[in-house]
Amino acid sequence: MSLYAEAAAIIRPARKIAVVGHIRPDADAIGSVCATVTALRQLGKDAAGYIGQSHPFADNLLSIPGADEVILSDELPEVDLITTVDCGALDRTGSLAEDIGRRAGATLVIDHHSSNAGFGAVNLIVRDAESTTTILGRLFDVLEVQIDRHIAHCLYAGLLTDTGGFRWGSAAMHTFAAQLMRTGIDIREISTDLLDSGSVADLRMIGQALSRVAVYQAGEHRVAVIVADHDLLASASLSAAEGLVDFVRSLDNTDLGVVFKESAPGLWHASLRSNSVDVSRVAVAMGGGGHIPAAGYTACGNADEVVAALLAQVGR
Ligand code: AMP
Ligand code: MN
Ligand code: MN
């Protein structure tokens, strides 16, 4: 049986399903949760979406249809099936991880992270898929879900953002985008909402952050680093902070770009990008994970310490 058929087979008999995206969600996580919840409801199931954190996620993600219904929670109700989407490892489900770990036998994992070892009973992991929503598009065809405009908007959100606005991916991403566009979605509006909107405060934060960029030698690699501390990020939106890494993705004469974002004093999220180095390996070594060109992890300490620890790992 193909992985898609196996995933469909575990979904079909389930009546009540919880759909879980990763913490600090991006548009692929929220798009995947919302598309899956809507598709499952179309199949007559009782479905709801969850994120395992208590603080709200980035405002611009609320433009994705159904995002306002996603429940922030540290527990799941009794369900027949848990489906995680875009979660590269169990701990990416945040405060739901323990609960899901206990119910692994009733968990379906749908994901595209290269570092995902599989933590469910069925693991639909397609490492060369551009986005988790790309995998869902194929799964919905197997389940005979009708991809309406609402579902298409959700799927397009993940495809658009996980391909950096169609900068990388296979020819199939364009075929999929065309299929979604034929439902009548407004791609200009979706791009504005997810990639191009921002406040004056956001722009000022970005300006200050960019002026701090530094380049370090780590072994044979040259690493561009932006440190965005808690004070700097206080005035800006979460989406503006997440967008910083795009500026250091491929700076001249560097082969790795990193942004350290201090979400609470002393607690940092590092975002790693590269066109030539496997940053998922670096992130895994630092306790995180991700894809070959884009990965991340969490670190504690002051700015100098977290930067030094990363450079030591990269130089190894
Ligand atoms: P980010 O830099 O947060 O945009 O993350 C880049 C990629 O790495 C995304 O696909 C994330 O899902 C993944 N990632 C980020 N942080 C972690 C982490 N702590 N553990 C595993 N994967 C992560
Ligand atoms: Mn994601
Ligand atoms: Mn993704």
CSV table of C-alpha atoms and ligand atoms in Angstrom, one decimal:
chain,number,residue,atom,x,y,z
A,1,MET,CA,0.0,0.0,0.0
A,2,SER,CA,1.3,3.5,-0.8
A,3,LEU,CA,1.9,5.9,2.1
A,4,TYR,CA,-1.0,8.0,0.8
A,5,ALA,CA,-3.3,4.9,0.8
A,6,GLU,CA,-2.1,4.1,4.3
A,7,ALA,CA,-2.8,7.6,5.5
A,8,ALA,CA,-6.3,7.5,3.9
A,9,ALA,CA,-7.0,4.1,5.5
A,10,ILE,CA,-6.3,5.4,9.0
A,11,ILE,CA,-8.4,8.5,8.4
A,12,ARG,CA,-11.5,6.7,6.9
A,13,PRO,CA,-12.8,4.9,10.0
A,14,ALA,CA,-12.0,7.8,12.4
A,15,ARG,CA,-15.1,9.8,13.5
A,16,LYS,CA,-13.5,12.4,15.7
A,17,ILE,CA,-10.0,13.8,14.7
A,18,ALA,CA,-7.7,16.4,16.3
A,19,VAL,CA,-5.4,18.2,13.8
A,20,VAL,CA,-2.2,19.6,15.3
A,21,GLY,CA,0.3,22.0,13.8
A,22,HIS,CA,3.7,23.0,15.1
A,23,ILE,CA,4.4,25.7,17.7
A,24,ARG,CA,5.4,29.2,16.6
A,25,PRO,CA,3.4,28.3,13.5
A,26,ASP,CA,4.1,29.5,10.0
A,27,ALA,CA,1.7,29.7,7.1
A,28,ASP,CA,2.4,26.0,6.2
A,29,ALA,CA,1.5,24.9,9.7
A,30,ILE,CA,-1.7,27.0,9.9
A,31,GLY,CA,-2.6,26.4,6.3
A,32,SER,CA,-2.2,22.7,6.8
A,33,VAL,CA,-4.3,22.6,10.0
A,34,CYS,CA,-7.1,24.7,8.5
A,35,ALA,CA,-7.1,22.8,5.1
A,36,THR,CA,-7.2,19.4,6.9
A,37,VAL,CA,-9.9,20.4,9.4
A,38,THR,CA,-12.1,21.7,6.5
A,39,ALA,CA,-11.4,18.6,4.4
A,40,LEU,CA,-12.2,16.2,7.3
A,41,ARG,CA,-15.5,18.1,8.0
A,42,GLN,CA,-16.4,17.8,4.3
A,43,LEU,CA,-16.0,14.0,4.8
A,44,GLY,CA,-18.5,14.2,7.7
A,45,LYS,CA,-16.0,14.0,10.5
A,46,ASP,CA,-15.9,15.9,13.8
A,47,ALA,CA,-12.5,17.8,13.4
A,48,ALA,CA,-10.8,20.7,15.1
A,49,GLY,CA,-7.3,22.3,14.9
A,50,TYR,CA,-4.8,22.8,17.8
A,51,ILE,CA,-1.5,24.5,18.4
A,52,GLY,CA,0.3,23.5,21.7
A,53,GLN,CA,1.2,27.0,23.0
A,54,SER,CA,-0.7,29.5,25.1
A,55,HIS,CA,0.6,32.7,23.4
A,56,PRO,CA,-1.2,33.9,20.2
A,57,PHE,CA,0.5,33.2,16.8
A,58,ALA,CA,1.4,35.8,14.2
A,59,ASP,CA,-1.5,38.1,13.3
A,60,ASN,CA,-1.1,37.8,9.6
A,61,LEU,CA,-1.8,34.1,9.7
A,62,LEU,CA,-5.4,35.0,10.7
A,63,SER,CA,-5.9,35.8,7.1
A,64,ILE,CA,-6.0,32.0,6.4
A,65,PRO,CA,-9.6,30.8,6.4
A,66,GLY,CA,-10.4,29.0,9.6
A,67,ALA,CA,-7.3,30.2,11.5
A,68,ASP,CA,-9.5,32.1,14.0
A,69,GLU,CA,-11.0,28.7,15.0
A,70,VAL,CA,-7.6,27.1,15.8
A,71,ILE,CA,-7.5,26.2,19.5
A,72,LEU,CA,-4.4,27.1,21.6
A,73,SER,CA,-4.2,24.4,24.2
A,74,ASP,CA,-2.1,22.1,26.3
A,75,GLU,CA,-4.4,19.2,26.0
A,76,LEU,CA,-6.4,17.3,23.4
A,77,PRO,CA,-9.9,15.9,23.8
A,78,GLU,CA,-10.7,12.2,23.4
A,79,VAL,CA,-10.4,11.5,19.7
A,80,ASP,CA,-10.2,8.5,17.4
A,81,LEU,CA,-7.2,10.0,15.6
A,82,ILE,CA,-4.6,12.7,16.0
A,83,THR,CA,-3.1,14.1,12.8
A,84,THR,CA,0.0,16.2,13.1
A,85,VAL,CA,0.9,18.4,10.2
A,86,ASP,CA,4.2,20.2,9.4
A,87,CYS,CA,5.7,18.9,12.7
A,88,GLY,CA,9.2,17.7,12.1
A,89,ALA,CA,9.5,16.0,15.5
A,90,LEU,CA,7.2,15.3,18.4
A,91,ASP,CA,8.5,18.2,20.5
A,92,ARG,CA,7.4,20.6,17.8
A,93,THR,CA,3.8,19.9,19.0
A,94,GLY,CA,4.8,22.0,22.1
A,95,SER,CA,2.7,21.4,25.2
A,96,LEU,CA,0.7,18.7,23.4
A,97,ALA,CA,3.8,16.5,22.9
A,98,GLU,CA,3.4,14.4,26.0
A,99,ASP,CA,-0.3,13.7,25.3
A,100,ILE,CA,0.5,12.8,21.6
A,101,GLY,CA,3.5,10.6,22.6
A,102,ARG,CA,1.1,8.6,24.8
A,103,ARG,CA,-1.3,8.2,22.0
A,104,ALA,CA,1.3,7.5,19.2
A,105,GLY,CA,-0.7,4.4,18.1
A,106,ALA,CA,-3.6,6.7,17.1
A,107,THR,CA,-1.4,9.3,15.5
A,108,LEU,CA,-1.0,10.1,11.8
A,109,VAL,CA,2.1,12.3,11.0
A,110,ILE,CA,2.0,14.3,7.7
A,111,ASP,CA,5.2,16.2,7.1
A,112,HIS,CA,8.1,17.1,4.8
A,113,HIS,CA,11.0,17.9,7.1
A,114,SER,CA,14.2,15.9,6.3
A,115,SER,CA,15.0,15.5,10.0
A,116,ASN,CA,11.6,13.8,10.7
A,117,ALA,CA,12.2,10.2,12.0
A,118,GLY,CA,8.4,9.5,12.2
A,119,PHE,CA,6.6,9.5,15.6
A,120,GLY,CA,3.1,8.2,14.6
A,121,ALA,CA,1.5,4.9,13.7
A,122,VAL,CA,1.4,6.0,10.1
A,123,ASN,CA,4.0,8.5,8.9
A,124,LEU,CA,3.2,10.2,5.6
A,125,ILE,CA,6.6,12.0,5.3
A,126,VAL,CA,7.5,13.2,1.8
A,127,ARG,CA,10.9,14.9,2.1
A,128,ASP,CA,10.9,16.3,-1.4
A,129,ALA,CA,7.5,18.0,-1.0
A,130,GLU,CA,7.8,21.8,-1.1
A,131,SER,CA,5.3,22.2,1.7
A,132,THR,CA,3.1,20.0,3.9
A,133,THR,CA,0.1,21.5,2.0
A,134,THR,CA,1.5,19.9,-1.2
A,135,ILE,CA,1.3,16.5,0.5
A,136,LEU,CA,-2.2,17.3,1.7
A,137,GLY,CA,-3.3,18.2,-1.9
A,138,ARG,CA,-2.4,14.7,-3.0
A,139,LEU,CA,-4.0,13.1,0.0
A,140,PHE,CA,-7.2,15.0,-0.5
A,141,ASP,CA,-7.4,13.6,-4.0
A,142,VAL,CA,-7.0,10.0,-2.6
A,143,LEU,CA,-9.8,10.8,-0.1
A,144,GLU,CA,-11.9,12.3,-2.8
A,145,VAL,CA,-12.2,15.6,-1.0
A,146,GLN,CA,-13.3,18.4,-3.2
A,147,ILE,CA,-10.6,21.2,-3.1
A,148,ASP,CA,-12.9,24.2,-2.9
A,149,ARG,CA,-11.8,27.8,-2.8
A,150,HIS,CA,-11.5,27.8,1.0
A,151,ILE,CA,-9.3,24.7,1.1
A,152,ALA,CA,-7.3,26.0,-1.9
A,153,HIS,CA,-6.5,29.3,0.0
A,154,CYS,CA,-5.1,27.3,2.9
A,155,LEU,CA,-3.1,25.0,0.7
A,156,TYR,CA,-1.7,27.9,-1.4
A,157,ALA,CA,-0.7,29.7,1.8
A,158,GLY,CA,1.7,26.9,2.7
A,159,LEU,CA,3.0,26.4,-0.8
A,160,LEU,CA,3.7,30.1,-1.3
A,161,THR,CA,5.6,30.7,1.9
A,162,ASP,CA,7.5,27.4,2.1
A,163,THR,CA,8.9,28.0,-1.4
A,164,GLY,CA,9.9,31.5,-0.6
A,165,GLY,CA,7.4,32.9,-3.1
A,166,PHE,CA,8.2,30.1,-5.7
A,167,ARG,CA,11.9,30.7,-5.5
A,168,TRP,CA,12.7,27.0,-5.1
A,169,GLY,CA,10.9,23.7,-5.7
A,170,SER,CA,10.0,21.3,-8.5
A,171,ALA,CA,8.0,21.9,-11.6
A,172,ALA,CA,5.1,20.2,-9.8
A,173,MET,CA,4.7,23.2,-7.5
A,174,HIS,CA,3.6,25.4,-10.4
A,175,THR,CA,1.1,22.7,-11.6
A,176,PHE,CA,-0.2,22.6,-8.0
A,177,ALA,CA,-0.4,26.4,-7.8
A,178,ALA,CA,-2.3,26.5,-11.1
A,179,GLN,CA,-4.8,23.8,-9.9
A,180,LEU,CA,-5.4,25.9,-6.7
A,181,MET,CA,-5.7,29.2,-8.7
A,182,ARG,CA,-8.4,27.7,-10.8
A,183,THR,CA,-10.7,27.6,-7.7
A,184,GLY,CA,-10.7,31.4,-7.9
A,185,ILE,CA,-8.4,32.3,-5.0
A,186,ASP,CA,-7.0,35.8,-4.9
A,187,ILE,CA,-3.2,35.2,-5.0
A,188,ARG,CA,-2.3,38.9,-4.9
A,189,GLU,CA,-4.2,39.3,-1.7
A,190,ILE,CA,-2.8,36.1,-0.2
A,191,SER,CA,0.8,37.2,-1.0
A,192,THR,CA,0.2,40.7,0.5
A,193,ASP,CA,-1.3,39.2,3.7
A,194,LEU,CA,1.4,36.6,4.2
A,195,LEU,CA,4.6,38.2,2.7
A,196,ASP,CA,4.3,41.8,2.0
A,197,SER,CA,2.2,43.6,4.7
A,198,GLY,CA,3.8,45.2,7.8
A,199,SER,CA,3.6,48.3,10.0
A,200,VAL,CA,5.9,51.3,10.3
A,201,ALA,CA,7.1,49.9,13.6
A,202,ASP,CA,8.0,46.6,11.8
A,203,LEU,CA,10.0,48.5,9.2
A,204,ARG,CA,11.9,50.4,11.8
A,205,MET,CA,12.7,47.1,13.7
A,206,ILE,CA,13.9,45.6,10.4
A,207,GLY,CA,16.1,48.6,9.7
A,208,GLN,CA,17.8,48.4,13.1
A,209,ALA,CA,18.2,44.6,12.9
A,210,LEU,CA,19.8,44.8,9.4
A,211,SER,CA,22.3,47.4,10.6
A,212,ARG,CA,23.6,44.9,13.1
A,213,VAL,CA,24.5,42.2,10.6
A,214,ALA,CA,27.9,40.7,11.3
A,215,VAL,CA,29.9,38.1,9.3
A,216,TYR,CA,32.0,35.5,11.1
A,217,GLN,CA,34.4,32.8,10.0
A,218,ALA,CA,33.6,29.4,11.4
A,219,GLY,CA,35.9,26.7,10.2
A,220,GLU,CA,35.7,26.8,6.4
A,221,HIS,CA,32.3,28.6,6.5
A,222,ARG,CA,31.4,32.2,6.5
A,223,VAL,CA,28.3,33.0,8.5
A,224,ALA,CA,26.1,36.1,8.4
A,225,VAL,CA,24.5,36.7,11.8
A,226,ILE,CA,21.7,39.0,12.9
A,227,VAL,CA,21.0,39.2,16.6
A,228,ALA,CA,17.5,40.5,17.3
A,229,ASP,CA,17.2,40.9,21.1
A,230,HIS,CA,14.0,41.0,23.1
A,231,ASP,CA,14.0,44.8,23.3
A,232,LEU,CA,14.3,45.2,19.6
A,233,LEU,CA,11.6,42.7,18.9
A,234,ALA,CA,9.2,44.2,21.5
A,235,SER,CA,7.7,46.8,19.1
A,236,ALA,CA,7.4,44.6,16.0
A,237,SER,CA,5.1,41.8,14.8
A,238,LEU,CA,6.0,38.2,14.9
A,239,SER,CA,5.8,38.0,11.1
A,240,ALA,CA,8.4,40.8,10.7
A,241,ALA,CA,10.8,39.0,13.1
A,242,GLU,CA,10.3,35.7,11.1
A,243,GLY,CA,11.0,37.6,7.9
A,244,LEU,CA,14.5,38.8,9.0
A,245,VAL,CA,16.2,35.6,7.9
A,246,ASP,CA,15.3,36.2,4.3
A,247,PHE,CA,17.8,39.0,4.2
A,248,VAL,CA,20.8,36.8,5.2
A,249,ARG,CA,19.8,33.7,3.2
A,250,SER,CA,22.4,34.3,0.5
A,251,LEU,CA,24.6,37.3,1.2
A,252,ASP,CA,27.7,37.7,-1.0
A,253,ASN,CA,30.7,35.9,0.4
A,254,THR,CA,28.8,33.9,3.0
A,255,ASP,CA,27.5,30.4,2.9
A,256,LEU,CA,25.2,30.5,5.9
A,257,GLY,CA,22.7,33.0,7.3
A,258,VAL,CA,21.4,33.0,10.8
A,259,VAL,CA,19.0,35.1,12.8
A,260,PHE,CA,18.8,34.9,16.6
A,261,LYS,CA,15.4,36.0,17.9
A,262,GLU,CA,15.1,36.5,21.7
A,263,SER,CA,11.4,35.7,22.4
A,264,ALA,CA,11.8,36.1,26.2
A,265,PRO,CA,14.9,37.3,28.0
A,266,GLY,CA,17.7,34.7,27.6
A,267,LEU,CA,15.5,32.5,25.4
A,268,TRP,CA,16.4,32.5,21.7
A,269,HIS,CA,15.1,30.9,18.5
A,270,ALA,CA,17.7,30.5,15.9
A,271,SER,CA,16.7,30.4,12.2
A,272,LEU,CA,19.3,29.0,9.8
A,273,ARG,CA,19.4,29.3,6.0
A,274,SER,CA,21.9,28.2,3.3
A,275,ASN,CA,22.1,27.3,-0.3
A,276,SER,CA,25.1,25.1,0.1
A,277,VAL,CA,25.4,23.8,3.7
A,278,ASP,CA,23.0,21.2,5.1
A,279,VAL,CA,21.6,23.4,8.0
A,280,SER,CA,19.2,20.7,9.2
A,281,ARG,CA,22.3,18.8,10.4
A,282,VAL,CA,23.6,21.8,12.2
A,283,ALA,CA,20.2,22.4,13.8
A,284,VAL,CA,19.8,18.8,14.8
A,285,ALA,CA,23.2,19.0,16.5
A,286,MET,CA,22.0,22.1,18.4
A,287,GLY,CA,18.8,20.2,19.5
A,288,GLY,CA,16.4,21.4,16.7
A,289,GLY,CA,15.7,20.3,13.2
A,290,GLY,CA,14.3,21.3,9.8
A,291,HIS,CA,15.1,21.0,6.1
A,292,ILE,CA,18.5,20.9,4.3
A,293,PRO,CA,18.3,24.6,3.3
A,294,ALA,CA,16.2,25.9,6.2
A,295,ALA,CA,16.2,24.8,9.8
A,296,GLY,CA,16.0,26.1,13.4
A,297,TYR,CA,16.5,25.4,17.1
A,298,THR,CA,16.0,27.0,20.5
A,299,ALA,CA,18.9,28.2,22.7
A,300,CYS,CA,19.4,29.8,26.1
A,301,GLY,CA,22.0,32.3,27.3
A,302,ASN,CA,23.2,35.8,26.4
A,303,ALA,CA,23.7,36.9,22.8
A,304,ASP,CA,27.5,36.3,22.8
A,305,GLU,CA,27.0,32.8,24.2
A,306,VAL,CA,24.4,31.6,21.7
A,307,VAL,CA,26.3,33.0,18.8
A,308,ALA,CA,29.6,31.4,20.0
A,309,ALA,CA,27.9,28.0,20.5
A,310,LEU,CA,26.6,28.1,16.9
A,311,LEU,CA,29.9,29.1,15.4
A,312,ALA,CA,31.6,26.3,17.3
A,313,GLN,CA,29.2,23.8,15.9
A,314,VAL,CA,29.4,25.1,12.3
A,315,GLY,CA,33.2,25.1,12.5
A,316,ARG,CA,33.3,21.5,13.6
B,1,AMP,P1,12.4,28.7,11.0
B,1,AMP,O1,13.8,29.2,11.0
B,1,AMP,O2,11.8,28.8,12.4
B,1,AMP,O3,11.5,29.3,10.0
B,1,AMP,O4,12.5,27.2,10.7
B,1,AMP,C1,13.0,26.7,9.6
B,1,AMP,C2,12.6,25.2,9.5
B,1,AMP,O5,13.1,24.5,10.5
B,1,AMP,C3,11.1,25.1,9.6
B,1,AMP,O6,10.7,24.1,8.6
B,1,AMP,C4,10.9,24.6,11.0
B,1,AMP,O7,9.7,23.8,11.0
B,1,AMP,C5,12.1,23.9,11.3
B,1,AMP,N1,12.5,24.1,12.7
B,1,AMP,C6,12.6,25.3,13.3
B,1,AMP,N2,12.8,25.2,14.6
B,1,AMP,C7,12.9,23.9,14.9
B,1,AMP,C8,13.1,23.1,16.1
B,1,AMP,N3,13.3,23.6,17.3
B,1,AMP,N4,13.0,21.7,15.9
B,1,AMP,C9,12.8,21.2,14.7
B,1,AMP,N5,12.6,21.8,13.6
B,1,AMP,C10,12.6,23.2,13.7
B,2,MN,MN,6.4,25.1,9.2
B,3,MN,MN,6.5,23.3,6.1
